[in-house]
């Protein structure tokens, strides 16, 4: 079966711009989470969606937002990009959430210049 | 979130067993013990998880101490493809996120 698909794989943006990243979960998975990975901070949780509702949110500024559509696909948006937003953004999907395992995508590498 | 402690790095030889330890002394009764690994340039990959009993799957085994304050991920025969960062994570019953620590960098020597 198809895995978690993230697009695009690579992105270069300029400070001040905004960006939208996309994630298609495994078919049947209704929970989608987003993580940011940087060399300094490691993997950090951004937010989690289930049935189009945000259930949990990490400690990131309001510039980071997300949404989930009725087909479980999810997008995350970062506005007013800063150099420190350069990171690997990972999406993970799960059947229902708590207790079960997550399947991660390969990520979107965002570079802010 | 309950905290886990893992060694920063470990080294193994190919085709030998590897035991990756994890301490989680503040684990609560509803916390599952999850293991993920991350190969270079890839997203994390689920390895195994358990609650109280030892667990086996095609990738690895998970041995959980009787008091659940520690666990060990066992790779029965390490291969070069097992070289990765291994993360031990506690996940509660109503916790919809994974809290990653720094993990253990496993090096496998040919």
PDB file of C-alpha atoms in Angstrom:
ATOM      1  CA  UNK A   1       0.000   0.000   0.000  1.00  0.00           C
ATOM      2  CA  UNK A   2       1.093   3.582  -0.575  1.00  0.00           C
ATOM      3  CA  UNK A   3       2.908   5.265   2.280  1.00  0.00           C
ATOM      4  CA  UNK A   4       2.621   8.795   3.590  1.00  0.00           C
ATOM      5  CA  UNK A   5       3.273  11.230   0.765  1.00  0.00           C
ATOM      6  CA  UNK A   6       4.661  14.681   1.363  1.00  0.00           C
ATOM      7  CA  UNK A   7       5.009  17.364  -1.268  1.00  0.00           C
ATOM      8  CA  UNK A   8       7.150  19.061  -2.255  1.00  0.00           C
ATOM      9  CA  UNK A   9      10.329  17.246  -1.204  1.00  0.00           C
ATOM     10  CA  UNK A  10      12.458  20.379  -1.330  1.00  0.00           C
ATOM     11  CA  UNK A  11      11.598  24.064  -1.129  1.00  0.00           C
ATOM     12  CA  UNK A  12      13.591  27.272  -1.050  1.00  0.00           C
ATOM     13  CA  UNK A  13      11.847  30.411   0.148  1.00  0.00           C
ATOM     14  CA  UNK A  14      12.851  33.962   1.028  1.00  0.00           C
ATOM     15  CA  UNK A  15      12.449  35.526   4.467  1.00  0.00           C
ATOM     16  CA  UNK A  16       9.023  37.080   4.887  1.00  0.00           C
ATOM     17  CA  UNK A  17       7.309  34.795   2.413  1.00  0.00           C
ATOM     18  CA  UNK A  18       4.798  32.134   3.347  1.00  0.00           C
ATOM     19  CA  UNK A  19       4.793  28.449   2.477  1.00  0.00           C
ATOM     20  CA  UNK A  20       2.280  25.603   2.360  1.00  0.00           C
ATOM     21  CA  UNK A  21       3.297  21.977   2.720  1.00  0.00           C
ATOM     22  CA  UNK A  22       1.086  19.047   1.874  1.00  0.00           C
ATOM     23  CA  UNK A  23       0.668  15.584   3.357  1.00  0.00           C
ATOM     24  CA  UNK A  24      -1.395  12.661   2.098  1.00  0.00           C
ATOM     25  CA  UNK A  25      -1.789   9.985   4.785  1.00  0.00           C
ATOM     26  CA  UNK A  26      -2.057   6.264   4.317  1.00  0.00           C
ATOM     27  CA  UNK A  27      -5.528   5.319   3.104  1.00  0.00           C
ATOM     28  CA  UNK A  28      -7.822   4.806   6.090  1.00  0.00           C
ATOM     29  CA  UNK A  29      -5.638   6.758   8.498  1.00  0.00           C
ATOM     30  CA  UNK A  30      -7.581   9.618  10.055  1.00  0.00           C
ATOM     31  CA  UNK A  31      -4.914  11.081  12.329  1.00  0.00           C
ATOM     32  CA  UNK A  32      -2.210  13.301  10.839  1.00  0.00           C
ATOM     33  CA  UNK A  33       0.614  14.893  12.816  1.00  0.00           C
ATOM     34  CA  UNK A  34       3.331  17.330  11.845  1.00  0.00           C
ATOM     35  CA  UNK A  35       6.870  17.551  13.212  1.00  0.00           C
ATOM     36  CA  UNK A  36       9.787  19.894  12.677  1.00  0.00           C
ATOM     37  CA  UNK A  37      13.338  18.510  12.705  1.00  0.00           C
ATOM     38  CA  UNK A  38      16.411  20.718  13.046  1.00  0.00           C
ATOM     39  CA  UNK A  39      19.984  19.818  14.019  1.00  0.00           C
ATOM     40  CA  UNK A  40      19.758  21.950  17.157  1.00  0.00           C
ATOM     41  CA  UNK A  41      16.303  21.080  18.490  1.00  0.00           C
ATOM     42  CA  UNK A  42      15.802  17.596  17.080  1.00  0.00           C
ATOM     43  CA  UNK A  43      12.285  16.386  16.337  1.00  0.00           C
ATOM     44  CA  UNK A  44       9.568  18.626  17.740  1.00  0.00           C
ATOM     45  CA  UNK A  45       5.812  18.154  17.586  1.00  0.00           C
ATOM     46  CA  UNK A  46       3.863  20.866  15.781  1.00  0.00           C
ATOM     47  CA  UNK A  47       0.230  19.723  15.793  1.00  0.00           C
ATOM     48  CA  UNK A  48      -2.089  16.767  15.275  1.00  0.00           C
ATOM     49  CA  UNK A  49      -5.407  16.555  13.438  1.00  0.00           C
ATOM     50  CA  UNK A  50      -8.136  13.965  13.566  1.00  0.00           C
ATOM     51  CA  UNK A  51     -11.341  14.181  11.528  1.00  0.00           C
ATOM     52  CA  UNK A  52     -10.554  17.771  10.539  1.00  0.00           C
ATOM     53  CA  UNK A  53     -10.114  18.873  14.179  1.00  0.00           C
ATOM     54  CA  UNK A  54      -6.879  19.898  15.816  1.00  0.00           C
ATOM     55  CA  UNK A  55      -6.504  17.713  18.921  1.00  0.00           C
ATOM     56  CA  UNK A  56      -3.065  18.723  20.102  1.00  0.00           C
ATOM     57  CA  UNK A  57      -0.633  21.558  19.475  1.00  0.00           C
ATOM     58  CA  UNK A  58       3.042  21.985  20.243  1.00  0.00           C
ATOM     59  CA  UNK A  59       4.886  25.085  21.411  1.00  0.00           C
ATOM     60  CA  UNK A  60       5.278  26.929  18.153  1.00  0.00           C
ATOM     61  CA  UNK A  61       4.299  30.513  17.315  1.00  0.00           C
ATOM     62  CA  UNK A  62       1.023  31.307  15.599  1.00  0.00           C
ATOM     63  CA  UNK A  63       2.857  31.659  12.283  1.00  0.00           C
ATOM     64  CA  UNK A  64       2.629  27.881  12.104  1.00  0.00           C
ATOM     65  CA  UNK A  65      -0.837  26.625  11.279  1.00  0.00           C
ATOM     66  CA  UNK A  66      -2.415  23.591   9.744  1.00  0.00           C
ATOM     67  CA  UNK A  67      -5.637  22.058   8.619  1.00  0.00           C
ATOM     68  CA  UNK A  68      -7.067  18.735   7.631  1.00  0.00           C
ATOM     69  CA  UNK A  69      -9.554  18.056   4.872  1.00  0.00           C
ATOM     70  CA  UNK A  70     -12.448  15.626   4.812  1.00  0.00           C
ATOM     71  CA  UNK A  71     -10.328  13.082   2.916  1.00  0.00           C
ATOM     72  CA  UNK A  72      -7.759  13.246   5.780  1.00  0.00           C
ATOM     73  CA  UNK A  73      -5.169  15.021   3.656  1.00  0.00           C
ATOM     74  CA  UNK A  74      -3.457  17.764   5.601  1.00  0.00           C
ATOM     75  CA  UNK A  75      -1.604  20.970   4.927  1.00  0.00           C
ATOM     76  CA  UNK A  76       0.582  23.076   7.127  1.00  0.00           C
ATOM     77  CA  UNK A  77       1.318  26.725   6.527  1.00  0.00           C
ATOM     78  CA  UNK A  78       4.127  28.908   7.788  1.00  0.00           C
ATOM     79  CA  UNK A  79       3.699  32.644   7.329  1.00  0.00           C
ATOM     80  CA  UNK A  80       6.323  35.388   7.510  1.00  0.00           C
ATOM     81  CA  UNK A  81       9.176  32.931   7.164  1.00  0.00           C
ATOM     82  CA  UNK A  82      12.300  33.378   9.270  1.00  0.00           C
ATOM     83  CA  UNK A  83      15.754  31.917   8.711  1.00  0.00           C
ATOM     84  CA  UNK A  84      15.224  29.703  11.755  1.00  0.00           C
ATOM     85  CA  UNK A  85      12.282  28.008  10.055  1.00  0.00           C
ATOM     86  CA  UNK A  86      14.724  26.155   7.819  1.00  0.00           C
ATOM     87  CA  UNK A  87      14.139  22.524   8.732  1.00  0.00           C
ATOM     88  CA  UNK A  88      12.869  19.135   7.667  1.00  0.00           C
ATOM     89  CA  UNK A  89       9.104  19.048   8.126  1.00  0.00           C
ATOM     90  CA  UNK A  90       7.711  15.584   8.676  1.00  0.00           C
ATOM     91  CA  UNK A  91       4.161  14.352   8.497  1.00  0.00           C
ATOM     92  CA  UNK A  92       2.969  11.172  10.202  1.00  0.00           C
ATOM     93  CA  UNK A  93      -0.329   9.344   9.958  1.00  0.00           C
ATOM     94  CA  UNK A  94      -2.053   6.880  12.248  1.00  0.00           C
ATOM     95  CA  UNK A  95      -5.312   4.958  12.309  1.00  0.00           C
ATOM     96  CA  UNK A  96      -6.793   6.669  15.321  1.00  0.00           C
ATOM     97  CA  UNK A  97      -4.007   8.060  17.462  1.00  0.00           C
ATOM     98  CA  UNK A  98      -3.378   7.143  21.056  1.00  0.00           C
ATOM     99  CA  UNK A  99      -1.554   3.858  21.662  1.00  0.00           C
ATOM    100  CA  UNK A 100      -0.989   2.947  18.048  1.00  0.00           C
ATOM    101  CA  UNK A 101       1.984   3.445  15.786  1.00  0.00           C
ATOM    102  CA  UNK A 102       2.658   6.268  13.352  1.00  0.00           C
ATOM    103  CA  UNK A 103       3.909   6.049   9.784  1.00  0.00           C
ATOM    104  CA  UNK A 104       6.086   8.938   8.725  1.00  0.00           C
ATOM    105  CA  UNK A 105       6.646  10.452   5.324  1.00  0.00           C
ATOM    106  CA  UNK A 106      10.078  11.327   3.958  1.00  0.00           C
ATOM    107  CA  UNK A 107       9.559  14.984   4.757  1.00  0.00           C
ATOM    108  CA  UNK A 108       9.807  18.348   3.061  1.00  0.00           C
ATOM    109  CA  UNK A 109      13.179  20.073   3.312  1.00  0.00           C
ATOM    110  CA  UNK A 110      12.508  23.817   3.653  1.00  0.00           C
ATOM    111  CA  UNK A 111      15.347  26.274   3.259  1.00  0.00           C
ATOM    112  CA  UNK A 112      14.727  29.933   4.057  1.00  0.00           C
ATOM    113  CA  UNK A 113      17.238  32.380   2.600  1.00  0.00           C
TER     114      UNK A 113
ATOM    115  CA  UNK B   1       5.504  13.969  29.264  1.00  0.00           C
ATOM    116  CA  UNK B   2       7.368  11.184  31.010  1.00  0.00           C
ATOM    117  CA  UNK B   3      11.077  11.249  30.208  1.00  0.00           C
ATOM    118  CA  UNK B   4      13.286   8.537  28.750  1.00  0.00           C
ATOM    119  CA  UNK B   5      17.055   8.197  29.023  1.00  0.00           C
ATOM    120  CA  UNK B   6      19.132   6.501  26.345  1.00  0.00           C
ATOM    121  CA  UNK B   7      22.874   6.283  25.686  1.00  0.00           C
ATOM    122  CA  UNK B   8      24.023   8.802  23.104  1.00  0.00           C
ATOM    123  CA  UNK B   9      25.684   6.183  20.951  1.00  0.00           C
ATOM    124  CA  UNK B  10      26.379   2.467  20.665  1.00  0.00           C
ATOM    125  CA  UNK B  11      28.459   0.360  18.347  1.00  0.00           C
ATOM    126  CA  UNK B  12      27.918  -3.154  17.093  1.00  0.00           C
ATOM    127  CA  UNK B  13      29.364  -5.602  14.609  1.00  0.00           C
ATOM    128  CA  UNK B  14      27.420  -6.933  11.684  1.00  0.00           C
ATOM    129  CA  UNK B  15      25.460 -10.151  12.332  1.00  0.00           C
ATOM    130  CA  UNK B  16      25.776  -9.788  16.096  1.00  0.00           C
ATOM    131  CA  UNK B  17      22.860  -9.058  18.444  1.00  0.00           C
ATOM    132  CA  UNK B  18      22.367  -5.503  19.671  1.00  0.00           C
ATOM    133  CA  UNK B  19      20.698  -4.535  22.928  1.00  0.00           C
ATOM    134  CA  UNK B  20      19.599  -0.893  23.061  1.00  0.00           C
ATOM    135  CA  UNK B  21      18.615   0.189  26.595  1.00  0.00           C
ATOM    136  CA  UNK B  22      16.082   2.781  27.668  1.00  0.00           C
ATOM    137  CA  UNK B  23      15.309   4.000  31.174  1.00  0.00           C
ATOM    138  CA  UNK B  24      11.902   5.460  31.976  1.00  0.00           C
ATOM    139  CA  UNK B  25      11.598   5.556  35.751  1.00  0.00           C
ATOM    140  CA  UNK B  26       8.612   7.949  35.735  1.00  0.00           C
ATOM    141  CA  UNK B  27       6.482   5.831  33.421  1.00  0.00           C
ATOM    142  CA  UNK B  28       2.780   5.759  34.278  1.00  0.00           C
ATOM    143  CA  UNK B  29       0.488   2.774  34.118  1.00  0.00           C
ATOM    144  CA  UNK B  30      -1.092   3.804  30.838  1.00  0.00           C
ATOM    145  CA  UNK B  31       2.127   4.683  28.987  1.00  0.00           C
ATOM    146  CA  UNK B  32       3.055   2.539  26.027  1.00  0.00           C
ATOM    147  CA  UNK B  33       6.759   2.130  25.237  1.00  0.00           C
ATOM    148  CA  UNK B  34       7.405   2.900  21.587  1.00  0.00           C
ATOM    149  CA  UNK B  35      10.596   2.535  19.564  1.00  0.00           C
ATOM    150  CA  UNK B  36      11.254   4.342  16.317  1.00  0.00           C
ATOM    151  CA  UNK B  37      14.396   4.611  14.265  1.00  0.00           C
ATOM    152  CA  UNK B  38      15.556   7.160  11.759  1.00  0.00           C
ATOM    153  CA  UNK B  39      17.918   6.316   8.959  1.00  0.00           C
ATOM    154  CA  UNK B  40      19.904   9.125   7.341  1.00  0.00           C
ATOM    155  CA  UNK B  41      17.806  11.402   5.127  1.00  0.00           C
ATOM    156  CA  UNK B  42      14.563   9.610   5.979  1.00  0.00           C
ATOM    157  CA  UNK B  43      11.609  10.115   8.293  1.00  0.00           C
ATOM    158  CA  UNK B  44      11.376   8.065  11.486  1.00  0.00           C
ATOM    159  CA  UNK B  45      10.287   4.467  11.074  1.00  0.00           C
ATOM    160  CA  UNK B  46       8.162   2.565  13.583  1.00  0.00           C
ATOM    161  CA  UNK B  47       9.989  -0.424  15.059  1.00  0.00           C
ATOM    162  CA  UNK B  48       7.927  -1.872  17.891  1.00  0.00           C
ATOM    163  CA  UNK B  49       5.824  -0.964  20.914  1.00  0.00           C
ATOM    164  CA  UNK B  50       4.531  -2.620  24.051  1.00  0.00           C
ATOM    165  CA  UNK B  51       2.797  -2.022  27.343  1.00  0.00           C
ATOM    166  CA  UNK B  52       3.788  -4.690  29.854  1.00  0.00           C
ATOM    167  CA  UNK B  53       4.712  -7.942  28.147  1.00  0.00           C
ATOM    168  CA  UNK B  54       7.690  -8.600  25.922  1.00  0.00           C
ATOM    169  CA  UNK B  55       6.902  -8.151  22.237  1.00  0.00           C
ATOM    170  CA  UNK B  56       8.370  -9.616  19.079  1.00  0.00           C
ATOM    171  CA  UNK B  57       7.956  -8.658  15.449  1.00  0.00           C
ATOM    172  CA  UNK B  58       9.879  -9.202  12.234  1.00  0.00           C
ATOM    173  CA  UNK B  59      12.175  -6.259  12.943  1.00  0.00           C
ATOM    174  CA  UNK B  60      13.031  -6.612  16.607  1.00  0.00           C
ATOM    175  CA  UNK B  61      12.085  -7.691  20.104  1.00  0.00           C
ATOM    176  CA  UNK B  62      11.143  -5.487  23.010  1.00  0.00           C
ATOM    177  CA  UNK B  63      11.986  -6.639  26.511  1.00  0.00           C
ATOM    178  CA  UNK B  64      10.176  -4.725  29.262  1.00  0.00           C
ATOM    179  CA  UNK B  65      11.331  -4.887  32.868  1.00  0.00           C
ATOM    180  CA  UNK B  66       8.848  -6.215  35.385  1.00  0.00           C
ATOM    181  CA  UNK B  67       8.572  -2.811  37.097  1.00  0.00           C
ATOM    182  CA  UNK B  68       8.384  -1.150  33.634  1.00  0.00           C
ATOM    183  CA  UNK B  69      11.034   1.386  34.605  1.00  0.00           C
ATOM    184  CA  UNK B  70      13.300   0.232  31.795  1.00  0.00           C
ATOM    185  CA  UNK B  71      13.139  -1.578  28.488  1.00  0.00           C
ATOM    186  CA  UNK B  72      15.539  -2.975  25.904  1.00  0.00           C
ATOM    187  CA  UNK B  73      15.194  -3.063  22.149  1.00  0.00           C
ATOM    188  CA  UNK B  74      16.859  -6.171  20.760  1.00  0.00           C
ATOM    189  CA  UNK B  75      18.037  -6.472  17.176  1.00  0.00           C
ATOM    190  CA  UNK B  76      18.833 -10.147  16.831  1.00  0.00           C
ATOM    191  CA  UNK B  77      21.347  -9.876  13.999  1.00  0.00           C
ATOM    192  CA  UNK B  78      22.504  -6.388  13.165  1.00  0.00           C
ATOM    193  CA  UNK B  79      23.003  -5.480   9.528  1.00  0.00           C
ATOM    194  CA  UNK B  80      24.560  -2.390   8.002  1.00  0.00           C
ATOM    195  CA  UNK B  81      21.015  -1.227   7.203  1.00  0.00           C
ATOM    196  CA  UNK B  82      20.259  -1.076  10.930  1.00  0.00           C
ATOM    197  CA  UNK B  83      22.642   1.853  11.395  1.00  0.00           C
ATOM    198  CA  UNK B  84      20.331   4.641  12.509  1.00  0.00           C
ATOM    199  CA  UNK B  85      19.234   6.804  15.427  1.00  0.00           C
ATOM    200  CA  UNK B  86      16.921   4.799  17.696  1.00  0.00           C
ATOM    201  CA  UNK B  87      14.323   6.633  19.764  1.00  0.00           C
ATOM    202  CA  UNK B  88      12.584   5.258  22.845  1.00  0.00           C
ATOM    203  CA  UNK B  89       9.320   7.136  23.456  1.00  0.00           C
ATOM    204  CA  UNK B  90       6.572   6.890  26.047  1.00  0.00           C
ATOM    205  CA  UNK B  91       3.071   7.494  24.801  1.00  0.00           C
ATOM    206  CA  UNK B  92       0.058   7.702  27.087  1.00  0.00           C
ATOM    207  CA  UNK B  93      -3.410   6.471  26.301  1.00  0.00           C
ATOM    208  CA  UNK B  94      -4.778   9.920  25.519  1.00  0.00           C
ATOM    209  CA  UNK B  95      -1.559  11.432  24.217  1.00  0.00           C
ATOM    210  CA  UNK B  96      -1.745  12.207  20.548  1.00  0.00           C
ATOM    211  CA  UNK B  97       1.884  13.088  20.013  1.00  0.00           C
ATOM    212  CA  UNK B  98       5.351  11.574  20.111  1.00  0.00           C
ATOM    213  CA  UNK B  99       7.952  13.357  22.245  1.00  0.00           C
ATOM    214  CA  UNK B 100      11.356  12.566  20.773  1.00  0.00           C
ATOM    215  CA  UNK B 101      14.539  12.783  22.823  1.00  0.00           C
ATOM    216  CA  UNK B 102      18.010  12.681  21.314  1.00  0.00           C
ATOM    217  CA  UNK B 103      17.962   8.919  20.811  1.00  0.00           C
ATOM    218  CA  UNK B 104      20.857   6.472  20.459  1.00  0.00           C
ATOM    219  CA  UNK B 105      23.040   6.595  17.376  1.00  0.00           C
ATOM    220  CA  UNK B 106      23.772   2.980  16.445  1.00  0.00           C
ATOM    221  CA  UNK B 107      26.843   2.319  14.350  1.00  0.00           C
ATOM    222  CA  UNK B 108      27.179  -1.120  12.762  1.00  0.00           C
ATOM    223  CA  UNK B 109      30.660  -2.204  11.752  1.00  0.00           C
ATOM    224  CA  UNK B 110      31.143  -4.621   8.839  1.00  0.00           C
TER     225      UNK B 110
END
